[in-house]
Coordinates of C-alpha atoms in Angstrom, one line a residue:
M439 CA -29.5 55.8 79.5
E440 CA -25.7 58.2 79.5
I441 CA -26.4 62.2 79.1
R442 CA -22.7 64.2 78.9
V443 CA -23.2 67.5 78.1
L444 CA -20.4 70.2 76.9
C445 CA -19.8 72.9 78.2
K446 CA -17.8 75.0 76.9
P447 CA -15.0 77.1 79.2
Q448 CA -16.1 80.5 80.4
T449 CA -14.6 83.9 79.1
A450 CA -13.6 86.9 79.3
T451 CA -13.4 89.5 76.4
I452 CA -12.8 93.4 76.7
T453 CA -14.9 95.6 74.6
K454 CA -13.0 97.1 71.4
R455 CA -13.4 101.1 71.0
P456 CA -14.3 101.7 67.3
E457 CA -11.3 103.2 66.9
E458 CA -9.6 99.6 68.1
Q459 CA -12.0 97.1 65.8
R460 CA -10.0 99.7 62.6
Q461 CA -6.7 98.9 64.1
A462 CA -7.3 94.8 64.8
R463 CA -9.2 94.4 61.0
D464 CA -5.6 96.5 59.8
G465 CA -3.5 95.0 62.4
T466 CA -2.1 98.2 63.5
A467 CA -3.2 97.6 66.4
D468 CA -0.4 99.5 69.3
E469 CA 1.5 98.8 71.6
K470 CA -0.3 100.6 74.0
S471 CA -3.1 99.8 73.7
W472 CA -2.2 96.0 74.9
V473 CA -0.1 98.0 77.7
H474 CA -3.5 99.2 79.0
G475 CA -5.7 96.4 78.9
T476 CA -7.7 97.7 76.2
A477 CA -7.3 95.2 73.5
S478 CA -9.7 92.6 73.0
K479 CA -7.5 89.7 75.0
T480 CA -9.2 86.1 75.8
R481 CA -9.0 85.3 79.7
P482 CA -10.1 83.0 82.0
D483 CA -13.2 85.1 84.0
L484 CA -11.7 85.7 87.3
R485 CA -14.0 88.6 88.1
R486 CA -16.1 85.9 89.8
D487 CA -12.9 84.3 92.1
R488 CA -13.2 86.5 94.8
R489 CA -10.7 85.1 97.1
D490 CA -8.3 87.6 94.7
P491 CA -9.5 90.6 93.3
V492 CA -6.3 92.0 92.4
S493 CA -6.2 89.4 89.7
A494 CA -9.7 89.8 88.7
R495 CA -8.8 93.5 87.7
A496 CA -5.8 92.3 86.0
A497 CA -7.6 90.6 83.7
E498 CA -9.9 93.2 82.7
G499 CA -6.8 95.3 82.3
Q500 CA -7.2 97.6 85.0
V501 CA -3.6 97.2 86.4
P502 CA -0.3 98.0 85.3
W503 CA 1.5 96.1 82.6
W504 CA 4.2 95.1 84.2
Y505 CA 2.1 94.1 87.6
R506 CA -0.3 91.7 85.2
Q507 CA 3.1 89.6 83.8
S508 CA 3.9 88.8 86.8
L509 CA -0.3 87.8 88.0
F510 CA 0.2 85.7 84.5
P511 CA 3.1 84.2 84.6
A512 CA 1.1 81.0 81.8
H513 CA 0.0 83.7 79.0
Q514 CA 3.0 85.1 78.3
D515 CA 3.1 83.5 74.7
D516 CA 0.0 85.6 74.5
L517 CA 1.5 89.0 74.2
P518 CA 2.2 90.2 71.6
T519 CA 5.4 90.0 69.6
K520 CA 7.7 93.8 69.1
L521 CA 7.4 93.2 64.8
S522 CA 3.4 92.4 65.2
T523 CA 2.5 95.4 66.9
L524 CA 4.4 98.6 65.3
P525 CA 3.0 100.3 63.0
A526 CA 4.3 100.3 59.5
S527 CA 7.3 101.2 59.1
S528 CA 8.1 102.5 62.6
P529 CA 11.2 104.8 64.2
L530 CA 11.6 101.8 66.8
D531 CA 12.2 99.0 64.2
P532 CA 14.7 100.8 61.8
Y533 CA 14.9 96.9 59.3
Y534 CA 11.5 97.5 58.1
A535 CA 11.6 99.3 54.5
P536 CA 9.1 102.6 54.5
G537 CA 5.6 101.6 53.5
T538 CA 5.8 97.9 54.2
R539 CA 2.9 96.4 57.4
S540 CA 4.8 94.2 60.1
S541 CA 3.4 91.0 58.2
G542 CA 6.7 88.7 58.0
N543 CA 7.7 89.2 54.6
L544 CA 11.3 88.9 55.0
R545 CA 11.8 89.7 51.2
K546 CA 10.7 93.8 51.9
M547 CA 12.3 94.3 55.1
R548 CA 15.8 95.8 54.4
K549 CA 18.9 94.0 55.4
P550 CA 20.3 95.5 59.1
P551 CA 22.6 98.3 58.6
S552 CA 26.8 98.0 57.8
Q553 CA 29.2 98.8 60.2
H554 CA 29.3 102.7 58.2
R555 CA 25.9 103.3 58.3
R556 CA 25.7 102.4 62.0
T557 CA 28.9 104.6 62.6
A558 CA 27.3 107.5 61.2
D559 CA 23.2 107.4 62.4
R560 CA 24.7 107.5 65.7
D561 CA 26.9 109.9 65.3
R562 CA 24.0 112.4 63.4
V563 CA 22.3 111.6 67.0
L564 CA 25.1 112.6 68.7
A565 CA 25.4 115.6 67.3
W566 CA 21.6 116.4 67.8
L567 CA 21.7 116.1 71.5
D568 CA 24.3 117.9 71.9
S569 CA 22.7 121.2 70.2
R570 CA 20.8 121.1 73.1
I571 CA 21.0 122.7 76.2
N572 CA 23.6 120.3 79.1
Y573 CA 23.9 121.2 82.4
E574 CA 26.2 118.7 82.6
R575 CA 28.7 121.0 80.6
V576 CA 27.0 124.3 81.3
P577 CA 26.0 124.9 85.0
A578 CA 22.1 126.3 85.4
T579 CA 21.8 129.7 87.0
G580 CA 19.4 131.9 88.7
N581 CA 15.8 129.9 88.9
P582 CA 16.6 126.2 89.6
A583 CA 13.0 126.1 89.0
A584 CA 13.2 127.6 85.8
A585 CA 16.2 125.3 84.1
F586 CA 14.6 122.6 86.1
G587 CA 11.2 121.5 86.1
L588 CA 8.9 118.8 84.9
G589 CA 6.8 120.0 82.4
R590 CA 8.9 119.8 79.2
M591 CA 9.4 116.2 81.0
R592 CA 5.4 114.7 81.3
R593 CA 4.3 116.7 78.1
L594 CA 6.9 114.8 76.3
L595 CA 6.7 111.6 77.7
R596 CA 2.7 111.8 76.9
E597 CA 3.7 112.1 73.0
L598 CA 5.7 109.6 73.6
G599 CA 2.7 106.7 74.3
N600 CA 4.3 106.8 78.3
P601 CA 6.8 104.6 78.3
H602 CA 8.0 104.8 82.0
L603 CA 4.7 103.4 83.2
R604 CA 5.1 99.9 81.7
Y605 CA 7.6 98.3 84.4
A606 CA 8.2 98.7 87.4
V607 CA 10.8 102.0 89.3
A608 CA 13.0 101.8 92.0
H609 CA 14.3 105.5 92.2
V610 CA 17.2 106.5 93.8
A611 CA 18.8 109.9 94.9
G612 CA 21.4 111.2 96.8
T613 CA 24.4 113.4 97.4
K614 CA 26.3 110.3 96.3
G615 CA 26.8 106.4 96.3
K616 CA 23.7 106.7 94.2
G617 CA 25.1 105.0 91.3
S618 CA 26.5 102.2 93.4
T619 CA 23.3 101.9 95.2
V620 CA 21.4 102.0 91.6
T621 CA 23.8 98.8 90.2
M622 CA 24.2 96.9 93.5
L623 CA 19.9 96.9 93.5
S624 CA 20.1 96.0 89.3
S625 CA 22.7 93.1 90.2
I626 CA 20.3 91.5 93.0
L627 CA 17.7 92.1 90.8
E628 CA 19.1 90.7 87.8
D629 CA 20.1 87.9 89.8
S630 CA 16.4 86.8 90.9
G631 CA 15.5 86.3 87.6
H632 CA 14.5 89.7 86.5
R633 CA 14.8 91.5 82.9
V634 CA 16.0 94.9 84.6
G635 CA 16.5 98.2 83.1
R636 CA 19.4 100.8 84.2
Y637 CA 19.7 104.6 84.1
L638 CA 23.2 106.4 85.2
S639 CA 24.4 109.7 85.4
P640 CA 26.8 110.5 84.4
H641 CA 29.2 108.3 82.0
V642 CA 32.9 107.2 82.2
H643 CA 34.0 105.7 78.2
T644 CA 30.6 106.2 76.2
V645 CA 27.3 108.3 76.2
E646 CA 25.6 104.3 76.0
E647 CA 26.4 102.9 79.3
R648 CA 23.9 105.3 81.4
I649 CA 21.4 103.0 79.6
A650 CA 22.1 98.8 80.1
V651 CA 19.3 96.0 80.4
N652 CA 20.9 93.3 83.1
G653 CA 24.3 95.2 82.8
K654 CA 24.4 95.2 79.5
P655 CA 24.9 98.9 77.6
I656 CA 22.6 99.8 74.8
S657 CA 23.6 98.6 71.5
P658 CA 24.3 101.2 69.0
E659 CA 21.5 100.9 67.1
A660 CA 18.8 100.3 69.6
F661 CA 20.3 104.1 70.6
V662 CA 19.6 105.5 66.8
A663 CA 16.1 103.7 67.7
A664 CA 15.4 105.2 70.9
F665 CA 15.9 108.4 69.8
E666 CA 14.6 107.8 66.3
A667 CA 11.5 107.6 68.2
V668 CA 11.3 110.5 70.5
I669 CA 13.4 113.0 68.4
P670 CA 10.2 113.7 66.3
K671 CA 8.8 114.5 69.3
V672 CA 11.0 117.0 71.2
E673 CA 10.3 119.0 67.7
V674 CA 6.3 119.2 68.1
I675 CA 8.1 120.8 72.1
D676 CA 10.7 122.9 70.3
R677 CA 8.3 124.7 68.2
A678 CA 5.8 124.9 70.4
A679 CA 7.7 126.3 73.3
A680 CA 9.8 128.6 70.5
R681 CA 6.7 130.8 70.1
S682 CA 6.6 131.5 73.7
G683 CA 9.9 131.7 73.8
R684 CA 10.6 129.4 76.4
C685 CA 13.3 126.7 76.4
G686 CA 12.7 122.4 74.7
P687 CA 13.3 119.6 76.1
T688 CA 17.0 119.7 77.9
W689 CA 20.2 117.2 76.9
F690 CA 19.7 115.2 79.9
E691 CA 15.6 115.3 79.8
V692 CA 15.6 113.8 76.1
M693 CA 18.5 111.4 77.3
T694 CA 15.5 109.7 80.2
A695 CA 13.0 109.5 77.4
A696 CA 14.9 107.6 75.5
A697 CA 16.1 105.1 78.5
F698 CA 12.7 104.9 79.0
V699 CA 11.9 104.7 74.9
H700 CA 14.6 101.9 75.9
F701 CA 13.4 100.3 78.5
A702 CA 9.4 99.8 76.9
E703 CA 10.9 98.8 73.7
A704 CA 13.2 95.7 75.6
G705 CA 10.3 94.5 77.7
V706 CA 12.0 95.7 81.1
G707 CA 10.3 94.3 84.5
V708 CA 11.9 96.3 86.6
A709 CA 13.8 99.9 86.1
V710 CA 16.3 101.2 88.9
L711 CA 17.1 104.8 88.5
E712 CA 19.2 107.2 89.5
T713 CA 18.3 110.9 89.6
G714 CA 20.8 113.2 87.7
L715 CA 21.1 116.0 90.3
G716 CA 18.6 116.6 93.1
G717 CA 15.0 115.3 92.9
R718 CA 12.2 116.8 93.2
L719 CA 12.8 118.9 89.5
D720 CA 14.8 115.8 88.1
A721 CA 13.7 114.5 85.0
T722 CA 13.5 111.3 86.0
N723 CA 11.1 112.5 88.9
V724 CA 8.1 111.5 86.4
C725 CA 8.6 107.9 87.6
Q726 CA 5.8 106.0 89.9
P727 CA 8.7 103.7 91.7
L728 CA 7.5 100.6 94.6
V729 CA 10.1 101.8 96.3
T730 CA 12.8 104.7 97.2
V731 CA 16.0 105.4 97.8
I732 CA 18.6 108.0 99.5
T733 CA 21.9 107.5 99.6
S734 CA 24.0 109.6 102.4
I735 CA 23.7 113.6 101.8
S736 CA 26.1 116.4 101.7
L737 CA 27.3 119.5 100.5
D738 CA 26.9 119.9 97.1
H739 CA 25.4 121.8 93.8
M740 CA 24.8 124.6 96.8
K741 CA 23.9 127.9 93.7
L742 CA 21.3 125.3 92.7
L743 CA 20.2 122.4 95.7
G744 CA 20.2 125.5 99.0
P745 CA 23.7 126.4 100.8
T746 CA 22.3 123.4 103.7
I747 CA 22.3 120.2 104.0
S748 CA 18.6 120.6 105.3
R749 CA 17.9 122.9 101.5
I750 CA 19.4 120.4 100.3
A751 CA 17.6 117.2 101.2
T752 CA 14.6 118.7 100.6
E753 CA 15.0 119.2 97.4
K754 CA 16.5 115.5 97.3
G755 CA 13.6 114.3 99.6
G756 CA 11.0 115.5 96.6
I757 CA 11.1 111.8 95.3
I758 CA 9.4 110.7 98.4
K759 CA 5.9 109.7 96.4
R760 CA 2.8 109.7 99.0
G761 CA 2.8 105.9 100.6
C762 CA 5.5 104.3 98.9
P763 CA 8.4 102.7 100.8
I764 CA 11.4 105.1 101.3
V765 CA 15.1 104.2 102.0
C766 CA 17.6 106.5 103.9
G767 CA 21.7 105.8 104.1
A768 CA 22.1 109.8 105.3
T769 CA 23.1 110.2 108.3
H770 CA 23.4 113.9 109.1
P771 CA 20.8 114.9 112.0
S772 CA 20.0 117.3 109.8
A773 CA 19.3 116.2 106.8
R774 CA 17.1 112.4 108.6
R775 CA 15.4 115.1 110.4
T776 CA 14.7 116.6 107.4
I777 CA 14.2 113.4 105.3
A778 CA 11.3 112.2 108.3
T779 CA 9.5 115.5 108.1
I780 CA 8.6 114.6 104.0
A781 CA 7.4 110.9 105.2
K782 CA 5.8 111.5 107.2
R783 CA 3.6 114.2 105.9
R784 CA 3.6 112.1 102.7
R785 CA 2.8 108.7 104.4
A786 CA 5.8 107.0 103.1
P787 CA 6.9 104.1 105.3
L788 CA 10.6 105.2 106.6
L789 CA 13.7 103.0 106.9
Q790 CA 16.9 104.6 108.4
L791 CA 20.6 103.2 108.8
G792 CA 21.3 103.2 111.8
R793 CA 17.7 103.4 113.2
D794 CA 15.8 100.3 111.5
F795 CA 18.6 98.7 109.9
T796 CA 22.4 98.6 111.3
V797 CA 25.6 97.9 108.9
H798 CA 29.2 96.3 111.1
H799 CA 31.7 96.4 109.0
H800 CA 34.9 93.9 109.0
S801 CA 37.9 94.2 109.8
D802 CA 40.0 93.2 106.7
S803 CA 38.6 93.1 103.4
P804 CA 38.1 89.2 102.2
H805 CA 40.7 88.7 100.1
G806 CA 43.0 90.9 102.3
D807 CA 43.7 93.9 100.3
A808 CA 41.2 97.3 100.1
L809 CA 41.0 97.3 97.3
T810 CA 39.7 94.2 95.8
G811 CA 36.6 94.3 98.2
T812 CA 34.3 95.5 101.3
G813 CA 32.8 92.8 103.8
F814 CA 30.3 93.4 106.1
D815 CA 27.4 92.4 108.6
L816 CA 23.7 93.5 108.4
D817 CA 21.7 93.5 111.1
I818 CA 17.9 94.9 111.3
P819 CA 16.3 94.5 114.9
G820 CA 13.8 91.4 114.8
A821 CA 15.6 89.6 112.5
V822 CA 16.4 86.2 113.5
T823 CA 20.0 86.3 112.6
T824 CA 22.9 89.1 110.9
R825 CA 23.4 88.4 107.7
G826 CA 27.2 88.4 105.9
Y827 CA 27.9 90.2 103.1
E828 CA 30.7 90.7 100.8
I829 CA 30.8 93.3 97.5
A830 CA 33.0 93.3 94.6
L831 CA 32.7 97.7 95.1
A832 CA 36.0 98.6 97.7
G833 CA 35.5 101.1 100.5
R834 CA 33.7 100.7 103.5
H835 CA 31.5 103.4 102.4
Q836 CA 30.2 101.3 100.0
A837 CA 28.7 98.6 102.4
E838 CA 26.3 101.0 103.7
N839 CA 25.4 101.8 99.8
A840 CA 25.4 97.6 99.6
A841 CA 22.7 98.3 102.6
L842 CA 20.4 100.7 101.3
A843 CA 20.0 98.1 98.3
I844 CA 19.6 94.8 100.2
V845 CA 16.5 96.7 102.4
A846 CA 15.1 98.1 99.2
A847 CA 15.5 94.9 97.0
E848 CA 13.0 93.8 100.2
R849 CA 10.5 96.0 100.3
L850 CA 10.1 95.6 96.3
R851 CA 9.6 91.8 97.7
D852 CA 7.0 93.0 99.9
R853 CA 5.1 94.3 96.7
G854 CA 4.5 92.0 95.0
I855 CA 8.8 91.3 92.9
S856 CA 10.8 88.0 93.7
V857 CA 13.7 88.6 95.1
A858 CA 16.0 85.4 97.0
D859 CA 18.1 85.6 99.8
T860 CA 20.5 83.9 97.6
A861 CA 19.9 86.2 94.4
I862 CA 20.5 89.1 97.2
T863 CA 24.4 87.2 98.4
R864 CA 25.2 87.1 94.4
G865 CA 24.1 90.3 93.0
L866 CA 26.2 91.9 95.6
A867 CA 29.9 89.5 94.6
R868 CA 29.3 90.7 91.5
A869 CA 28.2 94.6 91.0
T870 CA 30.8 95.9 90.0
L871 CA 30.8 100.0 88.1
P872 CA 34.2 102.0 86.5
A873 CA 36.0 104.8 88.2
R874 CA 35.1 103.6 91.2
I875 CA 38.2 103.1 93.7
E876 CA 39.3 101.2 90.4
T877 CA 42.7 99.7 89.9
I878 CA 43.8 101.1 86.3
A879 CA 47.4 99.7 86.3
H880 CA 49.8 97.9 88.7
T881 CA 53.3 99.5 87.9
P882 CA 53.7 101.5 88.6
L883 CA 49.9 102.0 91.1
V884 CA 47.1 103.8 89.3
I885 CA 43.8 104.3 91.2
V886 CA 41.0 106.2 89.8
D887 CA 38.2 107.2 91.7
A888 CA 35.4 109.7 90.3
A889 CA 35.3 111.8 94.0
H890 CA 33.7 115.3 93.3
N891 CA 33.2 116.2 96.4
V892 CA 34.6 116.2 99.6
A893 CA 32.6 113.7 101.1
S894 CA 33.2 111.5 98.5
M895 CA 37.3 112.1 98.9
E896 CA 37.1 111.7 103.1
S897 CA 35.7 108.4 101.6
L898 CA 38.0 108.0 99.4
V899 CA 41.3 109.5 101.7
E900 CA 39.7 106.5 104.0
T901 CA 39.9 104.2 101.6
I902 CA 43.2 104.3 100.0
R903 CA 45.4 105.3 103.8
P904 CA 46.3 101.5 104.6
V905 CA 48.0 101.1 100.5
L906 CA 49.2 104.7 100.3
A907 CA 51.4 103.9 103.6
R908 CA 52.8 100.9 101.9
H909 CA 54.4 102.6 98.6
P910 CA 57.5 104.7 99.0
S911 CA 55.8 107.1 96.6
R912 CA 52.8 109.2 96.8
V913 CA 51.1 111.4 93.3
L914 CA 47.5 112.7 93.2
V915 CA 46.9 113.3 90.1
F916 CA 43.6 116.4 90.6
A917 CA 41.2 118.5 88.3
A918 CA 38.1 119.9 89.2
S919 CA 35.3 122.0 87.8
A920 CA 34.8 124.9 88.9
D921 CA 31.7 125.2 90.8
K922 CA 33.1 123.1 93.6
Q923 CA 34.0 123.2 96.8
V924 CA 38.0 123.1 95.7
E925 CA 40.0 124.3 98.3
K926 CA 38.0 122.0 100.8
M927 CA 38.9 119.0 98.6
L928 CA 42.4 119.3 98.4
H929 CA 42.7 119.8 102.0
T930 CA 41.6 116.0 103.0
V931 CA 44.3 115.0 101.8
R932 CA 46.9 117.1 103.7
G933 CA 49.5 114.7 103.7
L934 CA 49.4 112.1 102.0
F935 CA 51.1 112.8 98.6
D936 CA 54.8 113.4 97.4
R937 CA 53.5 115.0 95.5
V938 CA 50.9 116.5 93.0
V939 CA 50.0 117.3 89.2
I940 CA 47.2 119.5 88.3
T941 CA 45.3 119.9 85.5
R942 CA 42.2 120.8 83.6
Y943 CA 39.5 118.2 81.7
L944 CA 39.1 119.3 78.0
K945 CA 36.1 118.3 76.1
N946 CA 33.3 119.9 79.7
P947 CA 34.2 123.6 79.9
R948 CA 33.6 123.6 83.8
A949 CA 37.0 122.9 84.5
V950 CA 39.0 124.7 87.6
P951 CA 41.7 127.0 85.8
L952 CA 45.2 125.7 86.8
D953 CA 46.2 129.1 89.1
R954 CA 42.4 128.2 91.1
L955 CA 44.2 124.8 91.7
R956 CA 47.6 126.0 92.3
A957 CA 46.3 128.3 94.7
A958 CA 44.1 126.0 96.1
C959 CA 46.9 123.7 97.4
R960 CA 48.7 126.1 98.2
S961 CA 45.9 127.0 100.0
A962 CA 45.5 123.1 101.4
G963 CA 49.6 122.9 102.7
L964 CA 50.2 120.5 99.4
P965 CA 53.1 120.4 98.2
S966 CA 54.4 123.0 95.4
P967 CA 52.4 121.9 92.2
Q968 CA 53.2 120.7 88.7
E969 CA 51.3 120.9 86.0
A970 CA 49.7 119.0 82.8
A971 CA 47.8 120.7 79.9
N972 CA 45.5 117.7 79.5
P973 CA 44.7 114.9 81.7
A974 CA 47.2 112.4 79.2
A975 CA 50.1 114.4 80.0
A976 CA 48.8 114.4 83.6
L977 CA 48.8 110.7 83.9
Q978 CA 52.3 110.5 82.1
K979 CA 54.1 113.2 84.5
A980 CA 52.8 111.2 87.5
R981 CA 53.8 107.7 86.4
S982 CA 56.8 109.2 85.6
L983 CA 57.5 111.3 89.0
A984 CA 55.5 108.2 91.5
G985 CA 58.0 104.9 89.7
R986 CA 58.0 101.7 88.7
R987 CA 56.8 101.3 93.0
G988 CA 55.0 104.0 93.7
V989 CA 51.3 104.5 92.8
V990 CA 49.0 107.3 91.4
V991 CA 45.9 108.3 92.7
V992 CA 43.2 110.6 90.1
A993 CA 40.6 112.1 91.3
G994 CA 38.6 115.1 91.3
S995 CA 35.9 114.4 88.5
F996 CA 33.5 112.5 86.6
F997 CA 35.3 114.1 83.8
L998 CA 38.9 114.2 84.8
V999 CA 38.4 110.5 85.2
A1000 CA 37.1 110.5 81.5
E1001 CA 39.9 111.9 80.1
I1002 CA 42.4 109.0 81.3
A1003 CA 40.2 106.3 80.9
D1004 CA 40.6 107.3 77.5

């Protein structure tokens, strides 16, 4: 006689709390319960697998959402869709009619809003946002700790369900090169098959540029949806702050929270975040990164960050977390010592440019033109071979930023984020960013760059010097913010330009007055400048002065380049 024994597969069920049982009955279980693994879920019982204790903990919901996704790729179809997990009339789902449930009944859904309504909603959000304290427009004064800090940001994110904890993070700070490094690292991760959130500041064309997923800026509809989730929470905090005589969340803090919400809703696996100012007290510093990057460090924002390189490096080094690898591109001896001290104190493995990895610049750019890209070799001691790369961004300084992105990507690979070697090559070759030695016209040649401090002006000059030598007429268009070292910035271009046109941007009150710019040109030994009432008029005048065979260089501020681009 043949006897067959049928065994039911062993499963592990996570016990539901009473509130979750009610949500399960009503169909209103929210995203948070899934993120933290507290909702009922059937998975293979990995708790008995002693070879993989991390996977066992992941099955029980004890490790983050993004890491659980990487461990269970076969179960992605089991994860809840956005529509089925959002509560009725959720502010993050603007297409649902108020009072309807997320039951899939298409007849009860509103039609997508018209273009006119989308524009009106976006304008309404921007008007609300611009009513808040914005330190990009009005510099903070006095004690930085009173203006900045993480308390407001942490409370706001708690109210939102801590969306910033739902994905892996790479965090980038530094005086210059942050945006380029963030863009190149994001591009590498995208080409490795990840869904990548990218957060940059400031923007050049539109505010949506700051928040992007896989290189695509957030849509106006998603921008409005993110703020519809954030605004009610901000207003609650505003009322509590007003009762105690304090200020609510700032413009940048609210924007950062909206980015975190959007990244969570978009299902990103990794987010690459650029700090806004400093690092220690920056709104982005609430994240829990897998790797941190500090680019070059030089003098900038001295009234807030400190008057010396060491003090500024201390603020930048505030993003270093205990045990988290740190990749550092600082070359100034004082900055290197400061970062090394912080890393040692926090037991963070430190990789320093020039010590643990070295960049060797190619003598010529990939296409024989200094404005079309850069080639370099990356030498890592102990590696089998020296690797060569070509990047789309122009300038020798961009090769160092690319090296930081490469080493950071490899540290992410060490920590469980897949990164292919071919993706590094492809990602660097296609990564671009506006206003980084960007050519916007050819007759005459017009180059725009967001150089806004002495070090970035020096990098610009190093790159464009051979280009200037090929043109018979050379014109500089310059404007800057009042808190910058304007005289020293202009001194870096002494002897390079035949004509100078000075102006001031209109949309930001921090612009330096024309009389100070005139005196700075005289102090720096530049030709007597011509004046223009606004950036557009300045560019028009500069092009006329340069002629068809000349070259015009626009530099001094992100805000100047933004108004030129408009």
